[in-house]
Coordinates of C-alpha atoms and ligand atoms in Angstrom, one line a residue:
M80 CA -28.7 -54.5 -90.9
T81 CA -29.3 -54.7 -94.6
V82 CA -28.4 -58.4 -95.1
A83 CA -30.0 -59.8 -91.9
R84 CA -33.1 -62.0 -92.2
S85 CA -34.3 -60.4 -89.0
G86 CA -33.0 -58.7 -86.0
T87 CA -33.4 -57.2 -82.6
T88 CA -32.2 -53.8 -81.5
K89 CA -28.8 -53.6 -79.8
N90 CA -29.8 -54.5 -76.3
A91 CA -31.6 -57.8 -77.3
G92 CA -31.0 -60.5 -74.7
A93 CA -29.6 -58.2 -72.0
S94 CA -31.5 -58.7 -68.8
D95 CA -33.4 -55.7 -67.4
K96 CA -32.0 -53.1 -65.2
D97 CA -32.9 -54.7 -61.9
G98 CA -31.3 -57.8 -63.2
Q99 CA -34.2 -60.0 -61.9
A100 CA -36.0 -61.7 -64.8
P101 CA -34.0 -64.0 -67.0
P102 CA -34.0 -63.1 -70.8
V103 CA -36.7 -64.6 -73.1
P104 CA -34.9 -65.2 -76.4
L105 CA -36.8 -65.1 -79.7
H106 CA -35.7 -68.7 -80.4
K107 CA -34.2 -71.5 -78.4
T108 CA -33.8 -75.1 -79.6
H109 CA -35.3 -77.8 -77.4
I110 CA -33.1 -80.9 -77.6
D111 CA -34.4 -84.2 -76.1
S112 CA -32.7 -87.4 -75.2
N113 CA -33.3 -89.2 -78.5
E114 CA -31.2 -86.6 -80.4
H115 CA -28.2 -87.6 -78.3
A116 CA -29.0 -91.4 -78.5
Y117 CA -29.4 -91.4 -82.3
V118 CA -26.3 -89.3 -83.0
R119 CA -24.3 -91.6 -80.7
D120 CA -25.7 -94.6 -82.5
A121 CA -24.9 -93.1 -85.9
M122 CA -21.3 -92.6 -84.8
Q123 CA -21.0 -96.1 -83.5
R124 CA -22.3 -97.5 -86.8
G125 CA -19.3 -95.8 -88.4
R126 CA -20.9 -94.8 -91.7
V127 CA -21.2 -91.1 -91.0
G128 CA -21.1 -89.8 -94.5
A129 CA -24.2 -88.9 -96.6
Y130 CA -26.7 -91.6 -97.6
G131 CA -26.4 -93.7 -94.4
D132 CA -29.0 -95.5 -92.4
Y133 CA -30.4 -92.5 -90.6
T134 CA -30.6 -90.5 -93.8
A135 CA -32.7 -93.2 -95.4
R136 CA -34.9 -93.5 -92.3
T137 CA -35.4 -89.8 -91.9
E138 CA -36.2 -89.3 -95.6
Q139 CA -38.7 -92.1 -95.4
L140 CA -40.4 -90.8 -92.3
I141 CA -40.8 -87.3 -93.8
A142 CA -42.1 -88.7 -97.1
R143 CA -44.6 -90.8 -95.2
R144 CA -45.8 -87.9 -93.1
L145 CA -46.2 -85.7 -96.2
A146 CA -47.5 -88.6 -98.4
A147 CA -44.9 -87.4 -100.9
P148 CA -43.2 -89.8 -103.4
R149 CA -39.7 -88.9 -102.4
V150 CA -37.8 -86.7 -100.0
L151 CA -34.1 -85.9 -100.2
L152 CA -32.3 -84.5 -97.2
T153 CA -30.1 -81.5 -97.9
H154 CA -27.8 -79.4 -95.6
S155 CA -30.2 -76.5 -95.8
C156 CA -33.5 -75.2 -97.3
T157 CA -31.3 -72.9 -99.5
A158 CA -29.5 -76.1 -100.8
A159 CA -32.9 -77.7 -101.6
L160 CA -33.9 -74.5 -103.5
E161 CA -30.6 -74.6 -105.4
I162 CA -31.4 -78.2 -106.5
A163 CA -34.9 -77.1 -107.6
A164 CA -33.4 -74.2 -109.5
L165 CA -30.8 -76.4 -111.3
L166 CA -33.6 -78.8 -112.2
T167 CA -36.0 -76.3 -113.6
L168 CA -34.1 -73.2 -115.0
Q169 CA -31.7 -72.1 -117.7
P170 CA -29.7 -68.9 -117.3
G171 CA -31.8 -65.9 -118.3
D172 CA -35.1 -67.5 -117.3
E173 CA -37.3 -65.4 -115.0
V174 CA -38.4 -66.5 -111.6
I175 CA -41.3 -64.7 -109.8
L176 CA -40.9 -64.5 -106.0
P177 CA -41.9 -62.3 -103.1
S178 CA -39.5 -59.5 -102.0
F179 CA -40.7 -60.2 -98.4
T180 CA -38.7 -63.4 -97.8
F181 CA -35.3 -64.6 -96.6
A182 CA -32.3 -64.0 -98.8
G183 CA -31.9 -67.8 -99.3
T184 CA -35.0 -68.0 -101.4
A185 CA -33.5 -65.4 -103.9
T186 CA -29.9 -66.4 -103.9
A187 CA -30.7 -70.0 -104.8
F188 CA -32.3 -69.0 -108.1
A189 CA -29.9 -66.2 -108.9
R190 CA -27.0 -68.6 -108.6
A191 CA -28.6 -70.7 -111.3
G192 CA -28.5 -67.6 -113.6
A193 CA -32.1 -66.7 -113.2
Q194 CA -33.4 -63.2 -113.4
L195 CA -35.4 -62.5 -110.3
V196 CA -38.8 -60.8 -110.6
F197 CA -39.9 -59.5 -107.2
V198 CA -43.6 -58.9 -106.5
D199 CA -45.6 -57.6 -103.6
I200 CA -47.4 -59.5 -100.8
D201 CA -51.0 -59.6 -99.7
P202 CA -51.5 -57.2 -96.8
A203 CA -53.7 -59.8 -94.9
T204 CA -51.6 -63.0 -95.0
L205 CA -48.2 -61.4 -96.0
N206 CA -48.0 -64.2 -98.7
I207 CA -47.2 -63.5 -102.3
D208 CA -50.0 -61.4 -104.0
V209 CA -51.5 -63.6 -106.7
R210 CA -52.6 -60.6 -108.8
A211 CA -49.1 -59.2 -108.8
V212 CA -47.8 -62.7 -109.8
A213 CA -50.3 -62.8 -112.8
A214 CA -49.2 -59.3 -113.8
A215 CA -45.5 -60.2 -113.6
V216 CA -45.7 -63.2 -116.0
T217 CA -43.7 -62.8 -119.3
G218 CA -42.7 -65.2 -122.1
R219 CA -39.5 -65.9 -120.1
T220 CA -41.2 -66.9 -116.8
R221 CA -40.0 -70.3 -115.9
A222 CA -40.8 -70.6 -112.1
I223 CA -43.0 -69.1 -109.4
V224 CA -41.9 -69.4 -105.8
A225 CA -44.6 -69.7 -103.1
V226 CA -43.3 -68.8 -99.6
H227 CA -45.8 -69.8 -97.0
Y228 CA -45.1 -67.1 -94.5
A229 CA -45.4 -68.2 -90.8
G230 CA -46.6 -71.6 -92.0
V231 CA -49.8 -70.1 -93.4
A232 CA -50.6 -71.4 -96.9
C233 CA -50.4 -69.2 -99.9
D234 CA -53.3 -69.1 -102.3
L235 CA -52.2 -72.3 -103.9
A236 CA -55.1 -72.8 -106.3
A237 CA -54.6 -69.4 -107.9
L238 CA -50.8 -69.9 -108.1
K239 CA -51.2 -73.3 -109.7
S240 CA -53.4 -71.9 -112.3
I241 CA -51.1 -69.0 -113.1
A242 CA -48.1 -71.4 -113.3
A243 CA -50.0 -73.7 -115.6
G244 CA -51.1 -70.8 -117.9
A245 CA -47.5 -69.6 -118.0
S246 CA -45.9 -73.1 -118.5
A247 CA -43.9 -72.3 -115.4
V248 CA -43.0 -74.6 -112.5
L249 CA -44.6 -73.8 -109.1
I250 CA -42.0 -74.3 -106.3
E251 CA -43.0 -74.1 -102.6
D252 CA -40.6 -72.5 -100.2
A253 CA -42.0 -74.4 -97.3
A254 CA -39.1 -73.3 -95.0
H255 CA -41.6 -72.2 -92.3
S256 CA -44.2 -74.9 -93.0
F257 CA -43.2 -78.3 -91.7
G258 CA -46.3 -79.5 -89.8
A259 CA -48.7 -77.0 -91.5
S260 CA -51.4 -77.9 -94.0
F261 CA -54.2 -76.6 -96.2
D262 CA -57.5 -78.4 -96.3
G263 CA -55.8 -81.2 -94.4
R264 CA -53.0 -81.6 -97.0
P265 CA -49.5 -80.9 -95.8
L266 CA -47.8 -77.8 -97.2
G267 CA -44.8 -78.9 -99.3
T268 CA -47.0 -81.3 -101.4
F269 CA -48.9 -78.8 -103.6
A270 CA -46.2 -78.2 -106.2
P271 CA -43.8 -80.5 -108.2
L272 CA -40.9 -79.4 -105.9
A273 CA -40.9 -78.0 -102.4
A274 CA -38.0 -77.0 -100.0
V275 CA -38.2 -77.4 -96.2
S276 CA -35.8 -75.8 -93.7
F277 CA -34.5 -77.5 -90.5
H278 CA -32.4 -74.4 -89.5
E279 CA -32.2 -73.8 -85.8
T280 CA -34.8 -71.0 -86.0
K281 CA -37.4 -73.3 -87.5
N282 CA -39.9 -75.6 -85.7
V283 CA -38.0 -78.8 -86.2
T284 CA -34.2 -78.6 -86.5
S285 CA -30.9 -80.3 -87.0
G286 CA -29.0 -77.0 -86.5
E287 CA -28.6 -76.5 -90.2
G288 CA -30.6 -78.8 -92.4
G289 CA -33.3 -79.0 -95.1
A290 CA -35.1 -81.3 -97.5
L291 CA -36.2 -81.3 -101.1
V292 CA -39.7 -82.7 -101.4
I293 CA -40.2 -84.3 -104.9
N294 CA -43.9 -84.5 -105.7
D295 CA -43.3 -85.2 -109.4
P296 CA -41.5 -88.6 -109.6
A297 CA -40.2 -87.7 -113.0
L298 CA -37.7 -85.3 -111.3
T299 CA -36.3 -87.8 -108.8
M300 CA -33.4 -89.2 -110.8
R301 CA -32.0 -85.8 -111.8
A302 CA -32.5 -84.4 -108.3
Q303 CA -30.4 -87.2 -106.9
I304 CA -27.7 -86.5 -109.5
V305 CA -27.7 -82.8 -108.7
R306 CA -27.5 -83.5 -105.0
D307 CA -24.5 -85.8 -105.4
R308 CA -22.1 -83.5 -107.2
G309 CA -23.6 -84.1 -110.6
T310 CA -22.8 -87.8 -110.6
N311 CA -25.0 -90.8 -111.2
R312 CA -23.5 -92.6 -108.2
D313 CA -27.0 -93.3 -106.7
Q314 CA -27.7 -95.5 -109.7
F315 CA -24.4 -97.2 -109.2
F316 CA -25.2 -98.0 -105.6
R317 CA -28.4 -99.5 -106.7
N318 CA -26.5 -101.7 -109.2
E319 CA -28.3 -100.2 -112.1
I320 CA -24.9 -99.2 -113.8
D321 CA -21.4 -100.7 -113.6
S322 CA -19.6 -97.5 -112.8
Y323 CA -20.6 -93.9 -112.1
T324 CA -19.5 -90.7 -113.7
W325 CA -20.1 -87.0 -113.9
V326 CA -23.2 -86.3 -115.9
E327 CA -24.4 -82.7 -115.1
L328 CA -23.9 -79.7 -112.8
G329 CA -24.5 -80.3 -109.2
S330 CA -22.9 -79.9 -105.8
A331 CA -22.4 -81.6 -102.5
F332 CA -25.9 -80.9 -101.2
A333 CA -26.5 -83.9 -98.9
P334 CA -25.9 -83.8 -95.1
S335 CA -23.9 -86.3 -93.1
D336 CA -25.7 -89.1 -91.4
L337 CA -25.0 -87.5 -88.0
I338 CA -27.3 -84.6 -89.0
A339 CA -29.9 -87.0 -90.2
A340 CA -29.8 -88.8 -86.9
A341 CA -30.4 -85.7 -84.9
L342 CA -33.2 -84.7 -87.3
L343 CA -34.9 -88.0 -87.0
A344 CA -35.5 -87.5 -83.3
Q345 CA -37.0 -84.1 -84.0
I346 CA -39.2 -85.3 -86.8
E347 CA -40.6 -88.1 -84.6
R348 CA -41.8 -85.4 -82.2
V349 CA -43.2 -82.9 -84.7
D350 CA -46.9 -83.4 -83.7
E351 CA -46.0 -82.6 -80.1
I352 CA -43.8 -79.7 -81.1
T353 CA -46.5 -78.2 -83.3
A354 CA -49.2 -78.6 -80.6
V355 CA -47.1 -76.8 -78.0
R356 CA -46.3 -74.0 -80.4
R357 CA -50.0 -73.7 -81.4
R358 CA -50.9 -73.3 -77.7
F359 CA -48.4 -70.4 -77.3
W360 CA -49.7 -68.9 -80.6
D361 CA -53.3 -69.1 -79.5
R362 CA -52.5 -67.5 -76.2
Y363 CA -50.7 -64.6 -77.8
H364 CA -53.6 -64.2 -80.2
A365 CA -56.2 -64.0 -77.4
A366 CA -54.1 -61.7 -75.3
F367 CA -53.7 -59.1 -78.1
S368 CA -57.3 -59.1 -79.2
P369 CA -58.1 -56.0 -77.1
A370 CA -55.1 -54.2 -78.5
E371 CA -56.3 -54.9 -82.0
R372 CA -59.8 -53.6 -81.2
A373 CA -58.2 -50.5 -79.8
G374 CA -56.2 -50.0 -83.0
L375 CA -52.8 -50.4 -81.3
A376 CA -51.7 -53.4 -83.3
R377 CA -52.9 -55.8 -86.0
R378 CA -52.8 -59.5 -85.4
P379 CA -52.0 -62.3 -87.9
V380 CA -54.8 -63.3 -90.4
V381 CA -55.2 -67.1 -91.1
P382 CA -57.5 -67.7 -94.0
A383 CA -60.2 -70.4 -93.9
G384 CA -58.7 -73.8 -94.8
A385 CA -55.2 -73.0 -93.6
Q386 CA -53.9 -75.0 -90.6
H387 CA -50.7 -73.3 -89.5
N388 CA -47.9 -74.7 -87.3
G389 CA -47.4 -71.9 -84.8
H390 CA -44.1 -71.1 -86.5
I391 CA -44.2 -67.3 -85.9
Y392 CA -46.3 -65.0 -83.8
Y393 CA -46.2 -61.4 -85.1
L394 CA -47.9 -58.1 -84.6
L395 CA -48.1 -55.2 -87.0
L396 CA -47.7 -51.8 -85.3
P397 CA -49.3 -48.7 -86.6
D398 CA -46.0 -47.2 -87.9
A399 CA -42.2 -47.6 -88.0
A400 CA -41.6 -45.1 -85.1
R401 CA -43.9 -47.1 -82.8
R402 CA -42.2 -50.3 -83.9
R403 CA -38.9 -48.9 -82.9
T404 CA -40.0 -47.9 -79.4
F405 CA -41.8 -51.2 -79.0
L406 CA -38.7 -53.2 -79.8
E407 CA -36.4 -51.0 -77.7
S408 CA -38.8 -51.4 -74.8
L409 CA -39.0 -55.2 -75.0
N410 CA -35.3 -55.7 -75.8
R411 CA -34.4 -53.6 -72.8
Q412 CA -36.4 -56.0 -70.6
G413 CA -34.4 -59.0 -72.1
I414 CA -37.3 -60.0 -74.4
G415 CA -36.0 -61.1 -77.9
A416 CA -38.7 -59.4 -79.9
A417 CA -37.5 -58.8 -83.5
F418 CA -38.4 -57.4 -86.9
H419 CA -38.6 -59.6 -90.0
Y420 CA -37.3 -59.4 -93.5
V421 CA -35.5 -56.5 -94.9
P422 CA -37.1 -56.4 -98.4
L423 CA -35.0 -58.0 -101.1
H424 CA -36.0 -56.0 -104.1
S425 CA -34.1 -52.9 -102.8
S426 CA -31.1 -54.9 -101.2
P427 CA -27.7 -54.7 -102.9
A428 CA -27.9 -58.2 -104.4
G429 CA -31.6 -57.8 -105.2
L430 CA -30.9 -54.7 -107.3
R431 CA -28.1 -56.6 -109.1
Y432 CA -29.9 -59.9 -109.8
G433 CA -33.6 -58.8 -110.0
R434 CA -36.1 -56.3 -110.7
A435 CA -39.4 -55.2 -109.1
S436 CA -42.7 -55.9 -110.9
G437 CA -45.4 -53.5 -110.0
S438 CA -45.7 -51.6 -106.7
L439 CA -43.9 -53.1 -103.7
D440 CA -45.7 -50.7 -101.3
T441 CA -47.2 -53.4 -99.1
T442 CA -43.8 -55.1 -98.7
E443 CA -42.1 -51.9 -97.6
D444 CA -45.0 -51.0 -95.3
I445 CA -45.2 -54.4 -93.6
A446 CA -41.4 -54.7 -93.3
A447 CA -41.3 -51.4 -91.4
R448 CA -44.1 -52.3 -89.0
L449 CA -43.8 -56.1 -88.2
V450 CA -42.6 -57.4 -84.8
R451 CA -42.1 -61.1 -83.9
L452 CA -42.4 -62.3 -80.4
P453 CA -40.6 -65.2 -78.7
L454 CA -42.1 -68.6 -79.4
H455 CA -40.3 -71.8 -78.7
L456 CA -40.4 -75.0 -76.5
E457 CA -37.7 -73.7 -74.1
M458 CA -40.1 -70.9 -72.8
S459 CA -42.6 -71.3 -70.0
E460 CA -46.1 -69.9 -69.7
H461 CA -44.6 -67.6 -67.1
D462 CA -42.1 -66.3 -69.7
Q463 CA -44.9 -65.8 -72.1
S464 CA -46.9 -63.9 -69.6
R465 CA -43.9 -61.6 -69.2
V466 CA -43.8 -61.1 -72.9
I467 CA -47.5 -60.4 -73.1
D468 CA -47.4 -57.9 -70.2
A469 CA -44.4 -56.1 -71.6
A470 CA -45.9 -56.0 -75.1
I471 CA -49.3 -54.6 -73.9
R472 CA -47.5 -52.0 -71.8
A473 CA -45.3 -51.0 -74.8
L474 CA -48.3 -50.8 -77.1
G475 CA -50.2 -48.6 -74.7
A476 CA -47.1 -46.4 -74.2
A477 CA -46.5 -46.0 -77.9
S478 CA -50.1 -44.9 -78.7
Ligands
PLP695 C1 -35.1 -70.0 -93.2 C2 -35.6 -69.7 -94.5 C3 -35.0 -70.2 -95.7 C4 -33.6 -70.8 -95.7 O1 -33.5 -71.9 -94.9 P1 -32.0 -72.4 -94.6 O2 -32.3 -73.8 -94.2 O3 -31.5 -71.5 -93.5 O4 -31.2 -72.3 -95.8 C5 -35.6 -70.0 -96.9 N1 -36.7 -69.3 -97.0 C6 -37.4 -68.9 -96.0 C7 -38.7 -68.2 -96.1 C8 -36.8 -69.0 -94.7 O5 -37.5 -68.5 -93.6

């Protein structure tokens, strides 16, 4: 599985041999009644293209929650990153990013002609290693991408200061981070541009979906042009110009109003969604404390000041062999435990569009040992107990 963002072993999702317990998938989207009501209403209004009423309402609600000057909905986080890349980069510019991330982070910048410079992660948080970033800066560095893994904030102060020193733009890949903050300030508001994902595997979802958060208002007009196929149609709609035309490179990055309608219902519930996910996360964390003390697994580290959103619960097993038997055991019991991130620096496209800077040892080590456990609103406490029991048995058996 070289291109997958994650995966389970072959038996994932199959129920166990006695066929009793239902499967506990890794993700399952919880849809409530307002999603249906808003989508129906959007259809009845009849303006289902981009830039409709629900798009405006959803963008405003997200902007208000983040206290960000402007938010543009996109059809994915990857699309939001593509806009960010087109706004900040020229072909040949270098972008520093972690190798331990989803392919969407990398492909967005490579498509804009950037040279990718992959760096290692911090073994505690699994976020980009700021010393590796500082060492990777060259005269051609134009952007630095901060991926907040599992909704846990990167070392933003250090990254901001490295970016300023390099005259590079800091861009937050906040795909995991909606509902998370640092020192009380929402992630996605620490850099001039940030990208959020509303993919079905994320906390809040419209199936596919994303948003570009514009924290530097000077970038707003060009961002709207790039989102709308490179045209200045937005200014035309606001009666600022008499006709619109093609002014720069862009694409069709905006979602239909139906997507925005479904998303609005989810955004309205984000505090509740985050609270439920945090409860599941805390319960896993307490349950695996003895295993950590016994040296059977390492639990996530959340640095002081970071308020995460319960996006991912993971464990680090002692080695790759024990990870494999652990996943096989859980998957055989119908539990959708999975690995995460095949490193990008050694992937076929990573080799073509990028280079590694410094050692990537931590990335390779972590990618071989990490397991994620089911965490979503469609699971019950009883389901979670099954996951915990199966995991503790598998950890004991693998030792
Ligand atoms: C999910 C994800 C993306 C891509 O999001 P899409 O909305 O699926 O394009 C980018 N970066 C990270 C870290 C992700 O987890």
